[in-house]
Amino acid sequence: METAFNKPKFSWQEYFSDKKKGGHRYSTEEFLFKEAREKLFHLRGGRSLLDFGCGAGELLIYYVPNYERIVGADFSSSMLFEAEKKMWQQNYKNVDLILADDETIWEKLSLPFDRITATAVVQYLTPQQIDAFIRHASEYLNEDGKIVFFDIIDPRLYSLWKMGWFSQNFKLWKTLPKTGFGLLRQTSAILKNRPRDIIGDAYSPYFIEQIAIDNGFKMEYVKSMYYEYRYHAILSRN
Ligand SMILES: C[S@@+](CC[C@H](N)C(=O)[O-])C[C@H]1O[C@@H](n2cnc3c(N)ncnc32)[C@H](O)[C@@H]1O
């Protein structure tokens, strides 16, 4: 009999196995174009780019014309299929799409990159996976290269956002029932062996910076333009 204690372990790979969109705030081309433009500004050039966890290619499609060589990687075949359709439609020839996760991707790469990026992916990695990712990425990064993690969830801002702090008609007393329901939802998720929050894990900028420093990088913190509770971490070598 299946109980709360013997439920199979939750897997993000399984969760994403049939997804077709990256969960952007709006899925209109106008919004995605603006998001991509912000990201391209922070990527600050380079000629080759690896977009890890590229999903359905919603941002990747805007990166392609700006790079000579692009690789998109994701562990979800349904997401990659959507990305592939977008690349076909535009007849882009400088893109490789690879089905891989944060461990297997490295053995599938042959050349290093000027930029290695990941948008809204860090939240699905454990601290050990983030550390290993930076370590491996460092080996596949050209000398002046950068690792750019976009839209990491900031735990402090996320709590405020969930309470409605950033909404126009924020009232403290209205947050109490929400907070109560939130706690109930979290307890139920733990009992069902699911993550506490389906959006993934939040990591403070100081935590990510420490992992960056341990791997020989310095980190620039940038507030996300389109998500109040997220930030970008731009890593370059010391
Ligand atoms: C929220 S979506 C964002 C997709 C894309 N970066 C974008 O902004 O449109 C997160 C993506 O990361 C992928 N992902 C999460 N963890 C991964 C891992 N360990 N290895 C490979 N892909 C992963 C998921 O399959 C999903 O496509």
Coordinates of C-alpha atoms and ligand atoms in Angstrom, one line a residue:
M1 CA 0.0 0.0 0.0
E2 CA 1.3 3.5 -0.9
T3 CA 1.6 5.7 2.2
A4 CA 3.1 9.2 2.7
F5 CA 6.3 7.5 3.8
N6 CA 6.9 5.1 0.9
K7 CA 5.8 7.4 -2.0
P8 CA 8.4 7.4 -4.9
K9 CA 10.9 10.3 -4.8
F10 CA 9.8 13.4 -6.7
S11 CA 11.8 14.0 -9.8
W12 CA 12.0 17.3 -11.7
Q13 CA 12.9 15.4 -14.8
E14 CA 9.6 13.5 -14.7
Y15 CA 7.8 16.8 -13.9
F16 CA 9.2 18.4 -17.0
S17 CA 8.9 15.3 -19.2
D18 CA 5.6 16.5 -20.8
K19 CA 5.9 20.3 -20.4
K20 CA 6.0 22.6 -23.5
K21 CA 6.5 26.0 -22.0
G22 CA 9.0 27.6 -19.7
G23 CA 6.5 29.3 -17.4
H24 CA 7.3 32.9 -18.3
R25 CA 5.0 35.5 -16.7
Y26 CA 3.4 36.2 -20.1
S27 CA 3.9 33.9 -23.1
T28 CA 3.3 36.7 -25.7
E29 CA 6.0 37.3 -28.2
E30 CA 6.1 40.9 -27.2
F31 CA 7.0 40.0 -23.6
L32 CA 9.5 37.2 -24.5
F33 CA 11.2 39.6 -26.9
K34 CA 11.6 42.2 -24.0
E35 CA 12.9 39.5 -21.7
A36 CA 15.4 38.2 -24.2
R37 CA 16.6 41.8 -24.9
E38 CA 17.3 42.3 -21.2
K39 CA 19.2 39.0 -21.1
L40 CA 21.2 39.8 -24.2
F41 CA 22.2 43.1 -22.6
H42 CA 23.6 41.3 -19.6
L43 CA 25.3 38.5 -21.7
R44 CA 27.3 41.4 -23.2
G45 CA 28.3 39.7 -26.4
G46 CA 30.5 36.7 -27.0
R47 CA 30.4 34.6 -30.1
S48 CA 29.4 31.2 -28.8
L49 CA 26.7 30.4 -26.2
L50 CA 25.4 27.4 -24.3
D51 CA 21.8 27.9 -23.0
F52 CA 21.5 25.2 -20.4
G53 CA 17.8 24.3 -19.6
C54 CA 16.8 26.1 -22.7
G55 CA 13.3 24.6 -22.5
A56 CA 11.0 25.3 -25.4
G57 CA 13.6 27.8 -26.8
E58 CA 11.4 30.8 -25.9
L59 CA 14.5 32.9 -25.2
L60 CA 17.0 30.9 -27.2
I61 CA 15.2 31.8 -30.4
Y62 CA 16.1 35.5 -29.7
Y63 CA 19.7 34.6 -28.8
V64 CA 20.5 32.8 -32.1
P65 CA 20.9 35.8 -34.4
N66 CA 23.4 37.3 -32.0
Y67 CA 25.8 34.3 -31.8
E68 CA 27.9 32.4 -34.4
R69 CA 27.5 29.1 -32.5
I70 CA 24.7 28.1 -30.1
V71 CA 23.9 25.0 -28.1
G72 CA 20.6 24.5 -26.3
A73 CA 20.4 21.7 -23.7
D74 CA 17.5 20.3 -21.7
F75 CA 16.5 17.1 -20.1
S76 CA 12.9 17.3 -21.3
S77 CA 12.4 15.9 -24.8
S78 CA 8.9 17.6 -25.0
M79 CA 10.5 21.0 -24.3
L80 CA 13.4 20.3 -26.8
F81 CA 10.9 19.3 -29.5
E82 CA 9.2 22.7 -29.1
A83 CA 12.6 24.4 -29.3
E84 CA 13.4 22.4 -32.4
K85 CA 10.2 23.4 -34.2
K86 CA 11.0 27.1 -33.5
M87 CA 14.5 26.7 -35.0
W88 CA 13.1 24.9 -38.1
Q89 CA 10.6 27.6 -38.7
Q90 CA 13.3 30.2 -38.7
N91 CA 15.7 27.9 -40.7
Y92 CA 18.5 28.6 -38.1
K93 CA 21.5 26.5 -39.0
N94 CA 23.9 27.5 -36.2
V95 CA 22.0 25.8 -33.4
D96 CA 22.5 22.4 -31.8
L97 CA 19.9 21.0 -29.4
I98 CA 21.1 18.4 -27.0
L99 CA 19.0 16.2 -24.7
A100 CA 21.1 16.1 -21.5
D101 CA 21.0 16.9 -17.8
D102 CA 23.4 18.9 -15.6
E103 CA 25.7 15.8 -15.3
T104 CA 25.6 14.4 -18.8
I105 CA 25.8 17.6 -20.8
W106 CA 29.6 18.0 -20.4
E107 CA 30.5 14.8 -22.1
K108 CA 28.4 15.8 -25.1
L109 CA 30.2 19.1 -25.8
S110 CA 33.2 19.3 -28.0
L111 CA 34.1 23.0 -28.0
P112 CA 34.2 25.7 -25.2
F113 CA 31.9 28.7 -25.1
D114 CA 32.2 32.4 -24.5
R115 CA 28.9 32.4 -22.6
I116 CA 27.2 29.7 -20.6
T117 CA 23.8 30.7 -19.4
A118 CA 20.7 29.2 -17.7
T119 CA 17.4 31.0 -17.2
A120 CA 15.0 29.9 -14.4
V121 CA 17.0 26.6 -13.9
V122 CA 19.0 27.1 -10.7
Q123 CA 15.8 26.6 -8.7
Y124 CA 15.7 22.9 -9.9
L125 CA 19.3 22.2 -8.8
T126 CA 20.6 21.2 -5.4
P127 CA 23.5 23.2 -3.9
Q128 CA 25.8 20.3 -4.8
Q129 CA 24.5 20.4 -8.4
I130 CA 25.1 24.1 -8.6
D131 CA 28.6 23.7 -7.4
A132 CA 29.3 20.9 -9.8
F133 CA 27.7 22.9 -12.7
I134 CA 30.0 25.9 -12.1
R135 CA 33.0 23.6 -11.8
H136 CA 32.3 21.8 -15.1
A137 CA 31.1 25.0 -16.9
S138 CA 34.5 26.6 -15.9
E139 CA 36.2 23.8 -17.9
Y140 CA 34.1 24.6 -21.0
L141 CA 34.4 28.4 -20.7
N142 CA 36.8 30.5 -22.9
E143 CA 39.3 32.7 -21.1
D144 CA 37.2 35.8 -20.8
G145 CA 34.0 33.8 -20.7
K146 CA 31.0 34.4 -18.3
I147 CA 28.5 32.1 -16.7
V148 CA 25.2 33.9 -16.4
F149 CA 22.4 32.5 -14.3
F150 CA 19.3 34.4 -15.0
D151 CA 16.2 34.7 -12.8
I152 CA 17.3 32.9 -9.6
I153 CA 14.6 33.0 -6.9
D154 CA 15.5 35.2 -4.0
P155 CA 14.0 33.7 -0.8
R156 CA 13.4 37.0 0.9
L157 CA 11.7 38.7 -2.0
Y158 CA 9.8 35.6 -2.9
S159 CA 8.2 35.5 0.6
L160 CA 7.2 39.2 0.2
W161 CA 5.9 38.6 -3.3
K162 CA 3.7 35.7 -2.2
M163 CA 2.3 37.9 0.6
G164 CA 1.3 40.4 -2.1
W165 CA 3.9 43.0 -1.0
F166 CA 4.5 44.1 -4.6
S167 CA 0.9 44.4 -5.6
Q168 CA -0.8 47.8 -5.7
N169 CA -3.4 47.2 -3.0
F170 CA -1.2 45.4 -0.5
K171 CA -2.9 45.1 3.0
L172 CA -1.0 43.4 5.8
W173 CA -4.2 41.9 7.3
K174 CA -5.1 40.2 4.0
T175 CA -1.8 38.2 4.1
L176 CA -2.7 36.2 7.2
P177 CA -5.1 33.7 5.6
K178 CA -2.7 33.4 2.6
T179 CA 0.2 32.7 5.0
G180 CA -1.9 30.0 6.8
F181 CA -2.9 28.3 3.5
G182 CA 0.7 28.5 2.3
L183 CA 1.8 26.6 5.4
L184 CA -0.9 24.0 5.0
R185 CA 0.1 23.6 1.3
Q186 CA 3.7 23.1 2.3
T187 CA 2.9 20.5 4.9
S188 CA 0.7 18.6 2.5
A189 CA 3.5 18.8 -0.2
I190 CA 6.1 17.3 2.2
L191 CA 3.7 14.5 3.1
K192 CA 3.1 13.8 -0.6
N193 CA 6.9 13.7 -1.1
R194 CA 6.7 16.6 -3.4
P195 CA 8.9 19.8 -3.3
R196 CA 7.6 22.4 -0.8
D197 CA 7.1 24.8 -3.7
I198 CA 6.4 23.7 -7.3
I199 CA 8.4 26.7 -8.5
G200 CA 11.6 25.0 -7.1
D201 CA 14.1 26.2 -4.6
A202 CA 15.1 29.7 -3.7
Y203 CA 18.8 30.6 -3.1
S204 CA 20.1 33.9 -1.6
P205 CA 22.6 35.9 -3.7
Y206 CA 25.2 35.4 -0.9
F207 CA 24.8 31.7 -1.1
I208 CA 25.4 31.6 -4.9
E209 CA 28.2 34.1 -4.5
Q210 CA 30.0 31.8 -2.1
I211 CA 29.8 28.9 -4.5
A212 CA 31.1 31.1 -7.2
I213 CA 34.0 32.3 -5.1
D214 CA 34.9 28.7 -4.1
N215 CA 35.2 27.9 -7.8
G216 CA 37.4 30.9 -8.6
F217 CA 34.7 33.3 -9.9
K218 CA 33.5 36.7 -8.8
M219 CA 29.8 37.4 -9.0
E220 CA 27.9 40.5 -10.1
Y221 CA 24.3 40.7 -8.7
V222 CA 21.6 42.2 -10.9
K223 CA 18.0 42.6 -10.0
S224 CA 15.7 40.9 -12.5
M225 CA 13.8 43.4 -14.6
Y226 CA 10.6 41.5 -15.2
Y227 CA 10.3 39.3 -12.0
E228 CA 10.2 41.2 -8.7
Y229 CA 11.5 38.2 -6.6
R230 CA 14.3 37.1 -8.9
Y231 CA 17.9 38.1 -9.6
H232 CA 20.7 37.4 -12.1
A233 CA 24.1 36.2 -11.1
I234 CA 26.9 37.1 -13.6
L235 CA 30.0 35.1 -12.9
S236 CA 33.4 36.0 -14.4
R237 CA 36.9 34.7 -13.5
N238 CA 38.8 36.5 -10.8
Ligands
LIG1 C1 11.3 27.1 -16.0 S1 11.9 26.3 -17.4 C2 12.9 27.6 -18.3 C3 13.1 27.2 -19.7 C4 14.0 28.3 -20.4 N1 15.3 28.5 -19.8 C5 13.2 29.6 -20.6 O1 13.6 30.5 -19.8 O2 12.3 29.6 -21.4 C6 13.2 25.3 -16.7 C7 13.8 24.3 -17.8 O3 15.0 23.7 -17.2 C8 15.0 22.4 -17.5 N2 15.8 21.7 -16.4 C9 15.6 21.8 -15.1 N3 16.5 21.0 -14.5 C10 17.4 20.5 -15.4 C11 18.5 19.7 -15.4 N4 19.0 19.2 -14.2 N5 19.1 19.3 -16.5 C12 18.6 19.8 -17.7 N6 17.5 20.6 -17.8 C13 16.9 20.9 -16.7 C14 13.6 21.9 -17.6 O4 13.4 20.8 -18.3 C15 12.9 23.2 -18.2 O5 12.9 23.1 -19.6

